[in-house]
mmCIF file of C-alpha atoms in Angstrom:
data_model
loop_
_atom_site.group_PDB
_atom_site.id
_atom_site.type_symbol
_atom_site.label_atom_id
_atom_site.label_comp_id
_atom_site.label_asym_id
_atom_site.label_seq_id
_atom_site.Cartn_x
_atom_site.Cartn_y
_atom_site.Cartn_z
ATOM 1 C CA UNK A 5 -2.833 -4.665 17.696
ATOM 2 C CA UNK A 6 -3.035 -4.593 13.486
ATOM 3 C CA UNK A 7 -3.795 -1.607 11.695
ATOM 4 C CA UNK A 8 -7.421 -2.995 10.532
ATOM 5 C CA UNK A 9 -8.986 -4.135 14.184
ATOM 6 C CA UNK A 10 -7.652 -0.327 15.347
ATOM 7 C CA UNK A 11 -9.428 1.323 12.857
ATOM 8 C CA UNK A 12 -12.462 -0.707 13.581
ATOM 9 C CA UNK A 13 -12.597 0.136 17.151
ATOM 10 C CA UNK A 14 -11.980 3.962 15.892
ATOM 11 C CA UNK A 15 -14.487 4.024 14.018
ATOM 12 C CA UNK A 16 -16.996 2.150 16.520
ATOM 13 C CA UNK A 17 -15.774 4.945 18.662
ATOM 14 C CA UNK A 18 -16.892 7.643 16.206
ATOM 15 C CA UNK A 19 -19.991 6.104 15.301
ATOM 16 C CA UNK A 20 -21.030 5.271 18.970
ATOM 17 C CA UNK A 21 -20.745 9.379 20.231
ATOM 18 C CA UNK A 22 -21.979 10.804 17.008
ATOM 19 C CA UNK A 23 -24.846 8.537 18.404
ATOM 20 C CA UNK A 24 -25.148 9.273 21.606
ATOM 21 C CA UNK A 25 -24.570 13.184 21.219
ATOM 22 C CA UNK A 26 -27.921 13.907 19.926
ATOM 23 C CA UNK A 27 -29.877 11.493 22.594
ATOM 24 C CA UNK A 28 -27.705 13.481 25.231
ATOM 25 C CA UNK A 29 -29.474 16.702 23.774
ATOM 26 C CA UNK A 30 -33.157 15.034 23.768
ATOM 27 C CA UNK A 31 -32.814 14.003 26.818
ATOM 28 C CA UNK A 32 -31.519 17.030 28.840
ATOM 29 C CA UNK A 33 -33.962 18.173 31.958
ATOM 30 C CA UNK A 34 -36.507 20.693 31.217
ATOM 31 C CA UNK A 35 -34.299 23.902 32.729
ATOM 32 C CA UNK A 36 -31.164 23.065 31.065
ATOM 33 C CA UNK A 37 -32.893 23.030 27.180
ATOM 34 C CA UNK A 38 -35.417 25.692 27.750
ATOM 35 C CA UNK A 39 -34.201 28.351 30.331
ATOM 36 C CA UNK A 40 -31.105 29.245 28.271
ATOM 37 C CA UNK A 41 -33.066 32.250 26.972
ATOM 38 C CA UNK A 42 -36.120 30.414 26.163
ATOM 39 C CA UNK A 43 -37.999 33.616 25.308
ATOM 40 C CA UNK A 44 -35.066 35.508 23.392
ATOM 41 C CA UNK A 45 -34.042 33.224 21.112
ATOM 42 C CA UNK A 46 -37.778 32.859 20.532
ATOM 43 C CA UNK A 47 -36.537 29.733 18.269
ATOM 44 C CA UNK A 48 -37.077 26.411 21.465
ATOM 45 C CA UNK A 49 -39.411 26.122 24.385
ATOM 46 C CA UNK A 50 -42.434 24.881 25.034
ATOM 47 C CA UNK A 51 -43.592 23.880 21.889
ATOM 48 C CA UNK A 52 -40.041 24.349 19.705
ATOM 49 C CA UNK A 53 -38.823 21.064 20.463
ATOM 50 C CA UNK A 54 -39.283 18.090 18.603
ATOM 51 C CA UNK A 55 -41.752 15.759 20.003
ATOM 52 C CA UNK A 56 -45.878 16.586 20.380
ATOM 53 C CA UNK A 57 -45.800 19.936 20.514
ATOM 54 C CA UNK A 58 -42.868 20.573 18.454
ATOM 55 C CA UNK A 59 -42.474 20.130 14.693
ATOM 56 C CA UNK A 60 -45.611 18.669 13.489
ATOM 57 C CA UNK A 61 -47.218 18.508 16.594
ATOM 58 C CA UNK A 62 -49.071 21.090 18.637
ATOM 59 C CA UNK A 63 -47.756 24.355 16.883
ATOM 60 C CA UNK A 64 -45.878 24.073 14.518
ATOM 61 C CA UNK A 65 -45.891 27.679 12.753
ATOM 62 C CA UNK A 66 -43.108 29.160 14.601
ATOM 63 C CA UNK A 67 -40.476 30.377 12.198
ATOM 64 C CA UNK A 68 -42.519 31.259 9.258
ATOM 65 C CA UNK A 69 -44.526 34.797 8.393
ATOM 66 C CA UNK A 70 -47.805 34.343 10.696
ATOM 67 C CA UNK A 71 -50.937 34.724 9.057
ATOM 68 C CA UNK A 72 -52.060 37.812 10.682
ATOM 69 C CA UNK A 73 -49.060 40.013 11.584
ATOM 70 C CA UNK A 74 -48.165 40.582 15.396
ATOM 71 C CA UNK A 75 -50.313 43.498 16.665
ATOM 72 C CA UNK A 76 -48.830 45.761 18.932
ATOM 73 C CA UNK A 77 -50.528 44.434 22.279
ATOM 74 C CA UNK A 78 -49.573 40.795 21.260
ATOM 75 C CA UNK A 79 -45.765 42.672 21.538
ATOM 76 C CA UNK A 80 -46.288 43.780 25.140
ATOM 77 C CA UNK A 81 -48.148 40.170 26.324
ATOM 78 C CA UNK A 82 -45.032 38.415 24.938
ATOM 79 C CA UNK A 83 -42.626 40.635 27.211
ATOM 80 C CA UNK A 84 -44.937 40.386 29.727
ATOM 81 C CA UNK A 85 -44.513 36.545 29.556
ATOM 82 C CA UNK A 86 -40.739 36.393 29.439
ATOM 83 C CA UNK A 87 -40.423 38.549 32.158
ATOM 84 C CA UNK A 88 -42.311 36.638 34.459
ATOM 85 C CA UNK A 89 -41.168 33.236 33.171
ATOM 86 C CA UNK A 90 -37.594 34.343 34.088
ATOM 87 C CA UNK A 91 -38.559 35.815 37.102
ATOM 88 C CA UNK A 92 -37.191 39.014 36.551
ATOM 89 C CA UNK A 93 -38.215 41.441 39.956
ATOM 90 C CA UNK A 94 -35.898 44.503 38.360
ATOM 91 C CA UNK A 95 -37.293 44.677 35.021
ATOM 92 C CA UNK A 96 -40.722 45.764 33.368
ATOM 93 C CA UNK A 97 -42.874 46.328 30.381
ATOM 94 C CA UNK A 98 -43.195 49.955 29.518
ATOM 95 C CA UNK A 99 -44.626 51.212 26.532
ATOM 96 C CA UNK A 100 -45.055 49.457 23.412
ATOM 97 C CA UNK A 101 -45.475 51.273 19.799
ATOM 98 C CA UNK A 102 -44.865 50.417 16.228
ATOM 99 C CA UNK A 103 -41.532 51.321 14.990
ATOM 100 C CA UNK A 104 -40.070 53.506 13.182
ATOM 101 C CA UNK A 105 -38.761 50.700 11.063
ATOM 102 C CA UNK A 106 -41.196 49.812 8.657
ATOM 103 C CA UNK A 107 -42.859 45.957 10.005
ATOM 104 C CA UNK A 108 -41.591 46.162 13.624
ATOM 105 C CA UNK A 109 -42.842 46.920 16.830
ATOM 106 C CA UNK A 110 -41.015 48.387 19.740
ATOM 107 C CA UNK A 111 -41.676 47.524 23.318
ATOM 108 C CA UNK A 112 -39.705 49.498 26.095
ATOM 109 C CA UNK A 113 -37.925 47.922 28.575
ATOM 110 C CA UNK A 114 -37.534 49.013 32.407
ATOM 111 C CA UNK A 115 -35.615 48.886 35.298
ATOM 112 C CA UNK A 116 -37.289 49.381 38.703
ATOM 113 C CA UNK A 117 -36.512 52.687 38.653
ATOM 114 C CA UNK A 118 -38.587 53.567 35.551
ATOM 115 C CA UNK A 119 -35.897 54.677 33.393
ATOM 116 C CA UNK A 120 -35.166 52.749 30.261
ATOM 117 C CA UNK A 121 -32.382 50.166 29.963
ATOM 118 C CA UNK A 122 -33.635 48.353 26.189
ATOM 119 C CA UNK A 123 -36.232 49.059 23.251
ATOM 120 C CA UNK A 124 -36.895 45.345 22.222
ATOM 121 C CA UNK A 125 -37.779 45.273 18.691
ATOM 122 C CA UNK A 126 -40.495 42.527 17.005
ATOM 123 C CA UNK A 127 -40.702 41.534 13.488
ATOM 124 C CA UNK A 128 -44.485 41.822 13.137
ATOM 125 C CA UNK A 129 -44.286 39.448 9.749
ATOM 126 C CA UNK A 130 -42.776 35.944 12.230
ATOM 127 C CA UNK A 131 -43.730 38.070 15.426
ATOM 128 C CA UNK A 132 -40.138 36.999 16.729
ATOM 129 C CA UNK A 133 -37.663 39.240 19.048
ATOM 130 C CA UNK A 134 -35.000 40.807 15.718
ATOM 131 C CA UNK A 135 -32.216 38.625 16.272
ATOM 132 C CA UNK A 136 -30.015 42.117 17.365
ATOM 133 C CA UNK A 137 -32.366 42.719 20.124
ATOM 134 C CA UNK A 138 -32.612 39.044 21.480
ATOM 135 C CA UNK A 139 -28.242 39.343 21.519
ATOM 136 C CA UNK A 140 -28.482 42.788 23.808
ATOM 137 C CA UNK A 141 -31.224 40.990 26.298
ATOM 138 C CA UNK A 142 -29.017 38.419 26.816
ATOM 139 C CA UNK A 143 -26.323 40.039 27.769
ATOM 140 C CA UNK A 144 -28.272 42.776 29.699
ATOM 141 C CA UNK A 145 -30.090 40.092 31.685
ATOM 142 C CA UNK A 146 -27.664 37.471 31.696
ATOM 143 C CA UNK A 147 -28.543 33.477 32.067
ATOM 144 C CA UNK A 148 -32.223 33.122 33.029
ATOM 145 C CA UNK A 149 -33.366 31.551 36.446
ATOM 146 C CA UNK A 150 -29.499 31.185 37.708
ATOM 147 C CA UNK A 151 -30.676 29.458 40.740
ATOM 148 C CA UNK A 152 -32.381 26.528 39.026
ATOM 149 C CA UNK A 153 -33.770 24.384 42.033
ATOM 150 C CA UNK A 154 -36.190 27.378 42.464
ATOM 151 C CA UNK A 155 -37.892 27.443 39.683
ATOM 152 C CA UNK A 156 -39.593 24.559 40.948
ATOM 153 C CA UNK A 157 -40.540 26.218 44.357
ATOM 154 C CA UNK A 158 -42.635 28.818 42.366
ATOM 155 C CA UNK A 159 -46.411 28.766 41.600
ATOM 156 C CA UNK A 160 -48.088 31.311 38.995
ATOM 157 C CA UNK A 161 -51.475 32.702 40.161
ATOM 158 C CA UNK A 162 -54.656 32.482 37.298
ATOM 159 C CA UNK A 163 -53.703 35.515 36.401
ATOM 160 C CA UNK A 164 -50.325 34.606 35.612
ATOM 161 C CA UNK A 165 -51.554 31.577 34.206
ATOM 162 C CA UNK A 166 -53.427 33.509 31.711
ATOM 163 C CA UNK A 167 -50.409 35.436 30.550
ATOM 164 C CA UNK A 168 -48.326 32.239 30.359
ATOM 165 C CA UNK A 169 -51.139 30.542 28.308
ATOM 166 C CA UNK A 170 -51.327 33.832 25.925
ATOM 167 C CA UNK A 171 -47.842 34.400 24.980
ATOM 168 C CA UNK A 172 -48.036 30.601 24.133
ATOM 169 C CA UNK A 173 -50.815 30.975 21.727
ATOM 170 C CA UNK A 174 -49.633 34.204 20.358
ATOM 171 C CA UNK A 175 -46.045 32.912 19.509
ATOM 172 C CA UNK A 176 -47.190 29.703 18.092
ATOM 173 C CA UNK A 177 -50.534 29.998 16.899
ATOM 174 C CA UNK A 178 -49.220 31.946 13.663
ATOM 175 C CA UNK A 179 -52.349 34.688 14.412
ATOM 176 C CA UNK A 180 -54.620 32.129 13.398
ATOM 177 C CA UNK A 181 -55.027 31.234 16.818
ATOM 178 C CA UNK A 182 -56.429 32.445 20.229
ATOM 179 C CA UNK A 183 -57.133 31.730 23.929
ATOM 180 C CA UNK A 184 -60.277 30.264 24.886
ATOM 181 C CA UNK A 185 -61.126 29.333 28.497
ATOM 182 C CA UNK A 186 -58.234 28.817 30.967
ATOM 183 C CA UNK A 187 -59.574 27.092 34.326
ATOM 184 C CA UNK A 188 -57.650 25.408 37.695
ATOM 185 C CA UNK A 189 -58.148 22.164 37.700
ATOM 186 C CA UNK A 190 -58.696 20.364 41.313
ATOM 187 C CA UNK A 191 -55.415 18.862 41.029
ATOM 188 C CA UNK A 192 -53.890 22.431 40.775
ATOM 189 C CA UNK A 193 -52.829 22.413 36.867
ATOM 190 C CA UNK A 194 -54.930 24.268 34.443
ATOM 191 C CA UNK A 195 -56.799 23.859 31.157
ATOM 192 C CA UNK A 196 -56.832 25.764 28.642
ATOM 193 C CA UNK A 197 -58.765 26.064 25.263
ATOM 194 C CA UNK A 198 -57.233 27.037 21.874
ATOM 195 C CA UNK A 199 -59.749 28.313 19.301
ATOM 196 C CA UNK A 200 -60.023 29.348 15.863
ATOM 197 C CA UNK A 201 -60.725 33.324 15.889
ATOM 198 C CA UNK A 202 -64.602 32.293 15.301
ATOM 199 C CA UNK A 203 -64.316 30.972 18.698
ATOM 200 C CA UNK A 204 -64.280 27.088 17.749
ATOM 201 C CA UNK A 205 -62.360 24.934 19.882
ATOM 202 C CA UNK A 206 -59.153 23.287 18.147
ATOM 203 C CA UNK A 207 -57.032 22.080 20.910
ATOM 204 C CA UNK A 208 -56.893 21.908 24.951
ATOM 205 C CA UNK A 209 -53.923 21.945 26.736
ATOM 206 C CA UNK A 210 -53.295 20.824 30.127
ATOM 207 C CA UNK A 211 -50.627 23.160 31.978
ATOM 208 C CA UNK A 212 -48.802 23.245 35.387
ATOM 209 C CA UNK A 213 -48.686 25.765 37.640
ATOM 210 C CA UNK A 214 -45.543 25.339 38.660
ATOM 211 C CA UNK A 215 -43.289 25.486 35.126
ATOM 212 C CA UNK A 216 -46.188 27.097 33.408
ATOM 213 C CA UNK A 217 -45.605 24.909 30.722
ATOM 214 C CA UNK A 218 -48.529 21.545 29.239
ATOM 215 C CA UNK A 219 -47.622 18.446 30.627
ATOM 216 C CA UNK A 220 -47.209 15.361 28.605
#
């Protein structure tokens, strides 16, 4: 074969996976882009992705200093939420305090027992998980939802819903932002209201009971 019509195909080659790489990423289900520590890396999930409620779309403050910093009960709801979301049985929320680090928050982490096992720190500025404390939850916990088929089997109560729907609003909503109403629909999803903090209405979600997450 000459030298030119191999380089060709080489770089057809090239071209065709540095193509198909980032499609391969778009495209991956659901459990395999957001379960990998969805909630620690506090960076991807529900709405981090690009698409309608990623950059752009739905919210699309995550990242940058919130408007109204991260309070300390906001702290706790968000723990509260990635607990349940990864189904942990043998872990709980304990008490939650500001810091003695100037800006952060510290919410204490359980084991059924009651004894502590982590202090998870927050930036109250971003109201993210310090990027220390999101590296020793992962490897305390390990890989979220191992068994993956049964994450599917699962259905969160209105209570839970709530929670879900919260933590949402409270990571992406920049504190500018607040749950509304949250009510089951008769299909089994739920709706739920986003409003200013007068108590307008400035977006409604549609969310699954199953994933916890809006559909499409």
């Amino acid at each position: 074969m000459k030298r030119k019509t191999t380089l060709k195909l080489a770089a057809a080659l090239i071209a065709t996976t540095m193509i198909a790489t980032p499609f391969a990423s778009a495209y991956a289900s659901p459990g395999e882009r957001d379960h990998k520590g969805e909630y620690m890396r506090g960076e991807h999930g529900e709405y981090g992705e690009h698409g309608k409620h990623g950059k752009g779309g739905m919210f699309h403050g995550e990242g940058r200093a919130r408007a109204v910093p991260l309070t300390i009960d906001e702290a706790r709801t968000l723990v509260d939420a990635m607990l349940l979301k990864m189904g942990e049985s043998n872990l709980k929320t304990g008490d939650a305090k500001a810091s003695e680090q100037a800006g952060k928050i510290d919410v204490v982490l359980l084991n059924a027992s009651g004894d502590v096992v982590e202090v998870l720190k927050f930036d109250e500025k971003t109201g993210r998980m310090d990027r220390g404390t999101r590296h020793d939850l992962r490897k305390l916990i390990g890989k979220p939802n191992k068994d993956k088929a049964a994450r599917f089997d699962r259905k969160f109560t209105a209570d839970q819903m709530t929670l879900l729907a919260n933590a949402m609003v409270i990571r992406f909503g920049n504190g500018e932002l607040k749950l509304g109403d949250i009510t089951e629909t008769p299909r089994g999803t739920y709706t739920a209201t986003v409003t200013n903090q007068a108590g307008d209405i400035v977006r409604e979600m549609e969310l699954s009971s199953v994933t916890g997450r809006p559909i499409s």
